[in-house]
Amino acid sequence: MGKTRPGGHAVRMIDVARAANVSLMTVSRALKEPALLSEETRKLVLDTVRRVGYVPNHIASNLASARSNVVGQIVPSIQNSLYSHSIKGCADVLRTAGVQLLLADSGYSLEDEEALIDAFLAQRVCGLVLHNTVHTPRAAQMIRAAGIPIVETGDLARTPIDMAVSYSNFNAAKEMTLYLAGRGYKSIGFVCLTTKNNMRARERLKGYHAALTALGRERNPGLVREVEGGLTSGAHAMVDMMQRAPEVDAIFFAGDVLAVGALFEAQRRNWKVPERIAIAGFDDLDILRHTVPRLTCLNLPRLEIGRRSAEALLQRMRSNEPAVPTKLDLGFEIIQREST
Amino acid sequence: MGKTRPGGHAVRMIDVARAANVSLMTVSRALKEPALLSEETRKLVLDTVRRVGYVPNHIASNLASARSNVVGQIVPSIQNSLYSHSIKGCADVLRTAGVQLLLADSGYSLEDEEALIDAFLAQRVCGLVLHNTVHTPRAAQMIRAAGIPIVETGDLARTPIDMAVSYSNFNAAKEMTLYLAGRGYKSIGFVCLTTKNNMRARERLKGYHAALTALGRERNPGLVREVEGGLTSGAHAMVDMMQRAPEVDAIFFAGDVLAVGALFEAQRRNWKVPERIAIAGFDDLDILRHTVPRLTCLNLPRLEIGRRSAEALLQRMRSNEPAVPTKLDLGFEIIQREST
DNA sequence: CTGTTAGCGCGTTCAA
DNA sequence: TTGAACGCGCTAACAG
């Protein structure tokens, strides 16, 4: 693709050196190891750098030093606000360390993820953050072969490739189900995203089932729905479930904005929440705090996951320690509001 | 930062060449210009590439060819869903061209934007997308000096540094105001984000005023509020305005989720919308289609702006044309719903 | 069609 | 504290 400078020649380090009447290495040091130079020389060089408008060439620097200052992050969807919190956390921490963020979304596809990992490795990223704990065999193998630190988020991987930073979808779904039971709901419905190709949804469903088992309740297929994302899906799932299983008194929407969609539908139909039907959501989206009634949900450490992932990468990069697999469970909390 | 391969040596192009018993250039060509090779050689090389697990080193490639395949994008906020649509559009188009996206957020600060531009130029990005039409003098000068294509979005810049792809905030705000007047509202309030340091908010306010002038109405400071972002701000602004200027019959919330916050507040207070107060929003957030009542708003081509920005960059990169300043106005539309 | 030569801009290493 | 030589992994330009 594009020539870096169609318009002319960039100022190189050697140009600065000549302009300041020092060697190239002195310029290099003034920029990277200023302590090694006399104050006089350092000042001269840095002034010259500014005067001639020199912009360091990290790409050459990276090649020469066999290091990189770019981290790659792959999320299922850039537009989904849940992931943007992780991205933000990651970007913030990386920035303070002078590391750049290469971003891409996989569209929930393992094949696309593999292609992106390929591309990122070709860019010689010095670390990787994946919102995924399942990968194609080739992807996993490439990452291992690259020997760079990598953090898997999105769920607590049983056997991380390298490191894992997340909460447990299983536990979160289980605890919320138990919590609803504790508030007296006898027939708790469960709605999640399609579990096919979505390990996180699968874990949540398992957690729901585990809670039923713990409660000594029967599984009832009529109380479970797998749907696509979106406000409309949540609305449909609720209406449908209440028709086919009229005994349902609470629904736990374990995904995205499903709960909000259901709540709006209830408003439209003038169904009282929680009297007629109780609703609980998964993520603490901003909006859940402002609906009428406000929605009970889980509070997941999305931003913190991004931050801690970046920190884990940076630490591993600095201390060239061997890749000791590490799991970091950041937990979650249940937020009680008026909808349950 | 991190060594690229703490664990061992990467397979280089020369290793592939030796394994396949050809010259290094033949490997390079098999990867970049396969048409130049005999089918036999090409197949041999590509097989070897796979067999030895070679991952191209774009960083070396970029250095040698003085090209880059990374585009940088800077948005005010990564978490704001408005911008994530632009990011998505940009990322999608770039991906099909094999170009990567370096992302960062400026936090609405010009100084931070300047620092990021610095960092991106050091990474030798081959193009830049900025959601901003105002920059520090040094930032603008650095960009020009770098000679790379750049797209400014977020508003239609009067004099773009290079190219501009956007809608006009001025026109959008003006048209919506006129539209509300056309629906019979006599006293139209206006709420926007703090205009200090925010050219887009400023343009919207100007558009509102221009509409009043066109309508032959007086400006009334009691009908204008500048607030911080957030659902709560919208709610407060509405309540406050209705107390101090009881004649207000419609409020145009020209920013973010302000309108949603106001609507929720109205629900809480049992104020009928639009009978007691009409509410119009700026962006067509997903949720505006699902509230009760659904919200009238503008539909802005956020995704398309990202896509077209990326396309503009790619085109400029391919044809080494001189930097002819270009403006692309993608327009907007008004979506009438029940709230007005 | 394939190979050879000469760098890209910088950091590492060693010498002064 | 400073400098010179060499090479990172790859591509451009030219030769065969």
mmCIF file of N, CA and C in Angstrom, chain A residues 173-238:
data_model
loop_
_atom_site.group_PDB
_atom_site.id
_atom_site.type_symbol
_atom_site.label_atom_id
_atom_site.label_comp_id
_atom_site.label_asym_id
_atom_site.label_seq_id
_atom_site.Cartn_x
_atom_site.Cartn_y
_atom_site.Cartn_z
ATOM 1 N N ALA A 173 -23.735 -16.905 35.608
ATOM 2 C CA ALA A 173 -25.101 -17.344 35.294
ATOM 3 C C ALA A 173 -25.679 -18.175 36.433
ATOM 4 N N LYS A 174 -24.858 -18.990 37.015
ATOM 5 C CA LYS A 174 -25.332 -19.832 38.114
ATOM 6 C C LYS A 174 -25.767 -18.966 39.302
ATOM 7 N N GLU A 175 -24.915 -18.028 39.668
ATOM 8 C CA GLU A 175 -25.219 -17.193 40.832
ATOM 9 C C GLU A 175 -26.473 -16.358 40.622
ATOM 10 N N MET A 176 -26.624 -15.818 39.442
ATOM 11 C CA MET A 176 -27.816 -15.003 39.200
ATOM 12 C C MET A 176 -29.079 -15.861 39.292
ATOM 13 N N THR A 177 -29.008 -17.067 38.769
ATOM 14 C CA THR A 177 -30.161 -17.965 38.846
ATOM 15 C C THR A 177 -30.492 -18.279 40.302
ATOM 16 N N LEU A 178 -29.464 -18.592 41.067
ATOM 17 C CA LEU A 178 -29.675 -18.883 42.483
ATOM 18 C C LEU A 178 -30.244 -17.657 43.199
ATOM 19 N N TYR A 179 -29.744 -16.501 42.806
ATOM 20 C CA TYR A 179 -30.205 -15.265 43.425
ATOM 21 C C TYR A 179 -31.698 -15.046 43.186
ATOM 22 N N LEU A 180 -32.117 -15.276 41.953
ATOM 23 C CA LEU A 180 -33.537 -15.114 41.623
ATOM 24 C C LEU A 180 -34.379 -16.102 42.418
ATOM 25 N N ALA A 181 -33.877 -17.321 42.505
ATOM 26 C CA ALA A 181 -34.597 -18.326 43.302
ATOM 27 C C ALA A 181 -34.701 -17.844 44.736
ATOM 28 N N GLY A 182 -33.618 -17.255 45.227
ATOM 29 C CA GLY A 182 -33.603 -16.749 46.597
ATOM 30 C C GLY A 182 -34.622 -15.644 46.817
ATOM 31 N N ARG A 183 -34.947 -14.914 45.786
ATOM 32 C CA ARG A 183 -35.958 -13.864 45.921
ATOM 33 C C ARG A 183 -37.372 -14.412 45.757
ATOM 34 N N GLY A 184 -37.467 -15.732 45.634
ATOM 35 C CA GLY A 184 -38.790 -16.339 45.672
ATOM 36 C C GLY A 184 -39.372 -16.755 44.328
ATOM 37 N N TYR A 185 -38.618 -16.567 43.249
ATOM 38 C CA TYR A 185 -39.169 -16.952 41.949
ATOM 39 C C TYR A 185 -39.124 -18.463 41.783
ATOM 40 N N LYS A 186 -40.239 -19.025 41.387
ATOM 41 C CA LYS A 186 -40.396 -20.476 41.355
ATOM 42 C C LYS A 186 -40.083 -21.068 39.998
ATOM 43 N N SER A 187 -40.306 -20.268 38.970
ATOM 44 C CA SER A 187 -40.166 -20.802 37.617
ATOM 45 C C SER A 187 -39.351 -19.802 36.798
ATOM 46 N N ILE A 188 -38.040 -20.027 36.775
ATOM 47 C CA ILE A 188 -37.119 -19.055 36.187
ATOM 48 C C ILE A 188 -36.746 -19.424 34.754
ATOM 49 N N GLY A 189 -37.088 -18.547 33.835
ATOM 50 C CA GLY A 189 -36.732 -18.774 32.440
ATOM 51 C C GLY A 189 -35.333 -18.276 32.142
ATOM 52 N N PHE A 190 -34.774 -18.787 31.057
ATOM 53 C CA PHE A 190 -33.401 -18.420 30.704
ATOM 54 C C PHE A 190 -33.318 -18.172 29.201
ATOM 55 N N VAL A 191 -32.812 -17.024 28.836
ATOM 56 C CA VAL A 191 -32.643 -16.689 27.411
ATOM 57 C C VAL A 191 -31.195 -16.304 27.175
ATOM 58 N N CYS A 192 -30.578 -16.921 26.177
ATOM 59 C CA CYS A 192 -29.201 -16.554 25.867
ATOM 60 C C CYS A 192 -28.997 -16.501 24.355
ATOM 61 N N LEU A 193 -27.817 -16.077 23.970
ATOM 62 C CA LEU A 193 -27.497 -16.052 22.548
ATOM 63 C C LEU A 193 -27.264 -17.476 22.052
ATOM 64 N N THR A 194 -27.363 -17.662 20.768
ATOM 65 C CA THR A 194 -27.153 -18.975 20.167
ATOM 66 C C THR A 194 -25.857 -19.590 20.676
ATOM 67 N N THR A 195 -25.948 -20.785 21.221
ATOM 68 C CA THR A 195 -24.754 -21.390 21.830
ATOM 69 C C THR A 195 -23.807 -22.001 20.805
ATOM 70 N N LYS A 196 -24.339 -22.216 19.627
ATOM 71 C CA LYS A 196 -23.475 -22.744 18.579
ATOM 72 C C LYS A 196 -22.389 -21.715 18.290
ATOM 73 N N ASN A 197 -21.144 -22.158 18.285
ATOM 74 C CA ASN A 197 -20.036 -21.227 18.016
ATOM 75 C C ASN A 197 -19.885 -20.145 19.059
ATOM 76 N N ASN A 198 -20.537 -20.298 20.197
ATOM 77 C CA ASN A 198 -20.375 -19.273 21.221
ATOM 78 C C ASN A 198 -20.221 -19.933 22.582
ATOM 79 N N MET A 199 -18.991 -20.182 22.914
ATOM 80 C CA MET A 199 -18.640 -20.838 24.156
ATOM 81 C C MET A 199 -19.166 -20.086 25.372
ATOM 82 N N ARG A 200 -19.175 -18.748 25.268
ATOM 83 C CA ARG A 200 -19.603 -17.962 26.426
ATOM 84 C C ARG A 200 -21.082 -18.204 26.716
ATOM 85 N N ALA A 201 -21.886 -18.219 25.656
ATOM 86 C CA ALA A 201 -23.309 -18.508 25.839
ATOM 87 C C ALA A 201 -23.482 -19.921 26.394
ATOM 88 N N ARG A 202 -22.670 -20.826 25.913
ATOM 89 C CA ARG A 202 -22.753 -22.212 26.348
ATOM 90 C C ARG A 202 -22.461 -22.319 27.849
ATOM 91 N N GLU A 203 -21.452 -21.635 28.278
ATOM 92 C CA GLU A 203 -21.091 -21.667 29.695
ATOM 93 C C GLU A 203 -22.202 -21.081 30.558
ATOM 94 N N ARG A 204 -22.855 -20.052 30.038
ATOM 95 C CA ARG A 204 -23.935 -19.435 30.804
ATOM 96 C C ARG A 204 -25.109 -20.408 30.946
ATOM 97 N N LEU A 205 -25.394 -21.082 29.866
ATOM 98 C CA LEU A 205 -26.479 -22.066 29.915
ATOM 99 C C LEU A 205 -26.147 -23.167 30.912
ATOM 100 N N LYS A 206 -24.914 -23.613 30.876
ATOM 101 C CA LYS A 206 -24.485 -24.633 31.843
ATOM 102 C C LYS A 206 -24.640 -24.137 33.273
ATOM 103 N N GLY A 207 -24.293 -22.878 33.474
ATOM 104 C CA GLY A 207 -24.409 -22.305 34.813
ATOM 105 C C GLY A 207 -25.858 -22.282 35.278
ATOM 106 N N TYR A 208 -26.746 -21.935 34.373
ATOM 107 C CA TYR A 208 -28.181 -21.932 34.684
ATOM 108 C C TYR A 208 -28.629 -23.336 35.089
ATOM 109 N N HIS A 209 -28.217 -24.300 34.296
ATOM 110 C CA HIS A 209 -28.592 -25.684 34.600
ATOM 111 C C HIS A 209 -28.005 -26.134 35.932
ATOM 112 N N ALA A 210 -26.771 -25.754 36.164
ATOM 113 C CA ALA A 210 -26.129 -26.130 37.431
ATOM 114 C C ALA A 210 -26.907 -25.563 38.620
ATOM 115 N N ALA A 211 -27.411 -24.341 38.454
ATOM 116 C CA ALA A 211 -28.181 -23.734 39.540
ATOM 117 C C ALA A 211 -29.468 -24.529 39.775
ATOM 118 N N LEU A 212 -30.135 -24.917 38.672
ATOM 119 C CA LEU A 212 -31.366 -25.704 38.823
ATOM 120 C C LEU A 212 -31.076 -26.981 39.591
ATOM 121 N N THR A 213 -29.993 -27.622 39.218
ATOM 122 C CA THR A 213 -29.609 -28.854 39.899
ATOM 123 C C THR A 213 -29.397 -28.593 41.382
ATOM 124 N N ALA A 214 -28.655 -27.538 41.669
ATOM 125 C CA ALA A 214 -28.380 -27.204 43.063
ATOM 126 C C ALA A 214 -29.672 -26.931 43.833
ATOM 127 N N LEU A 215 -30.657 -26.398 43.124
ATOM 128 C CA LEU A 215 -31.931 -26.076 43.763
ATOM 129 C C LEU A 215 -32.875 -27.274 43.826
ATOM 130 N N GLY A 216 -32.442 -28.350 43.181
ATOM 131 C CA GLY A 216 -33.304 -29.528 43.134
ATOM 132 C C GLY A 216 -34.511 -29.323 42.235
ATOM 133 N N ARG A 217 -34.368 -28.479 41.219
ATOM 134 C CA ARG A 217 -35.483 -28.262 40.299
ATOM 135 C C ARG A 217 -35.264 -29.001 38.990
ATOM 136 N N GLU A 218 -36.362 -29.326 38.361
ATOM 137 C CA GLU A 218 -36.314 -30.017 37.070
ATOM 138 C C GLU A 218 -35.908 -29.050 35.966
ATOM 139 N N ARG A 219 -35.221 -29.561 34.937
ATOM 140 C CA ARG A 219 -34.988 -28.743 33.744
ATOM 141 C C ARG A 219 -36.259 -28.752 32.906
ATOM 142 N N ASN A 220 -36.625 -27.593 32.429
ATOM 143 C CA ASN A 220 -37.809 -27.501 31.589
ATOM 144 C C ASN A 220 -37.443 -26.783 30.286
ATOM 145 N N PRO A 221 -37.394 -27.531 29.178
ATOM 146 C CA PRO A 221 -36.976 -26.944 27.902
ATOM 147 C C PRO A 221 -37.836 -25.745 27.529
ATOM 148 N N GLY A 222 -39.057 -25.710 27.988
ATOM 149 C CA GLY A 222 -39.932 -24.593 27.674
ATOM 150 C C GLY A 222 -39.462 -23.289 28.300
ATOM 151 N N LEU A 223 -38.583 -23.406 29.259
ATOM 152 C CA LEU A 223 -38.096 -22.217 29.954
ATOM 153 C C LEU A 223 -36.741 -21.756 29.437
ATOM 154 N N VAL A 224 -36.283 -22.349 28.333
ATOM 155 C CA VAL A 224 -34.976 -21.973 27.792
ATOM 156 C C VAL A 224 -35.107 -21.545 26.339
ATOM 157 N N ARG A 225 -34.496 -20.446 25.981
ATOM 158 C CA ARG A 225 -34.491 -19.987 24.587
ATOM 159 C C ARG A 225 -33.081 -19.589 24.188
ATOM 160 N N GLU A 226 -32.707 -19.955 22.971
ATOM 161 C CA GLU A 226 -31.474 -19.438 22.385
ATOM 162 C C GLU A 226 -31.879 -18.539 21.232
ATOM 163 N N VAL A 227 -31.427 -17.313 21.242
ATOM 164 C CA VAL A 227 -31.860 -16.363 20.213
ATOM 165 C C VAL A 227 -30.675 -15.572 19.651
ATOM 166 N N GLU A 228 -30.918 -14.855 18.588
ATOM 167 C CA GLU A 228 -29.929 -13.910 18.058
ATOM 168 C C GLU A 228 -29.904 -12.682 18.964
ATOM 169 N N GLY A 229 -28.883 -11.870 18.816
ATOM 170 C CA GLY A 229 -28.820 -10.670 19.638
ATOM 171 C C GLY A 229 -29.812 -9.612 19.200
ATOM 172 N N GLY A 230 -29.973 -8.575 19.981
ATOM 173 C CA GLY A 230 -30.831 -7.454 19.581
ATOM 174 C C GLY A 230 -32.018 -7.267 20.493
ATOM 175 N N LEU A 231 -32.492 -6.045 20.522
ATOM 176 C CA LEU A 231 -33.619 -5.704 21.382
ATOM 177 C C LEU A 231 -34.866 -6.503 21.022
ATOM 178 N N THR A 232 -35.092 -6.654 19.732
ATOM 179 C CA THR A 232 -36.289 -7.344 19.270
ATOM 180 C C THR A 232 -36.305 -8.805 19.715
ATOM 181 N N SER A 233 -35.154 -9.442 19.641
ATOM 182 C CA SER A 233 -35.070 -10.844 20.044
ATOM 183 C C SER A 233 -35.504 -11.028 21.491
ATOM 184 N N GLY A 234 -35.049 -10.116 22.341
ATOM 185 C CA GLY A 234 -35.402 -10.225 23.749
ATOM 186 C C GLY A 234 -36.903 -10.123 23.934
ATOM 187 N N ALA A 235 -37.497 -9.184 23.210
ATOM 188 C CA ALA A 235 -38.940 -8.995 23.301
ATOM 189 C C ALA A 235 -39.677 -10.264 22.872
ATOM 190 N N HIS A 236 -39.302 -10.798 21.740
ATOM 191 C CA HIS A 236 -39.956 -12.002 21.227
ATOM 192 C C HIS A 236 -39.798 -13.177 22.182
ATOM 193 N N ALA A 237 -38.586 -13.344 22.667
ATOM 194 C CA ALA A 237 -38.321 -14.484 23.543
ATOM 195 C C ALA A 237 -39.227 -14.437 24.771
ATOM 196 N N MET A 238 -39.377 -13.243 25.324
ATOM 197 C CA MET A 238 -40.203 -13.105 26.518
ATOM 198 C C MET A 238 -41.663 -13.456 26.215
#
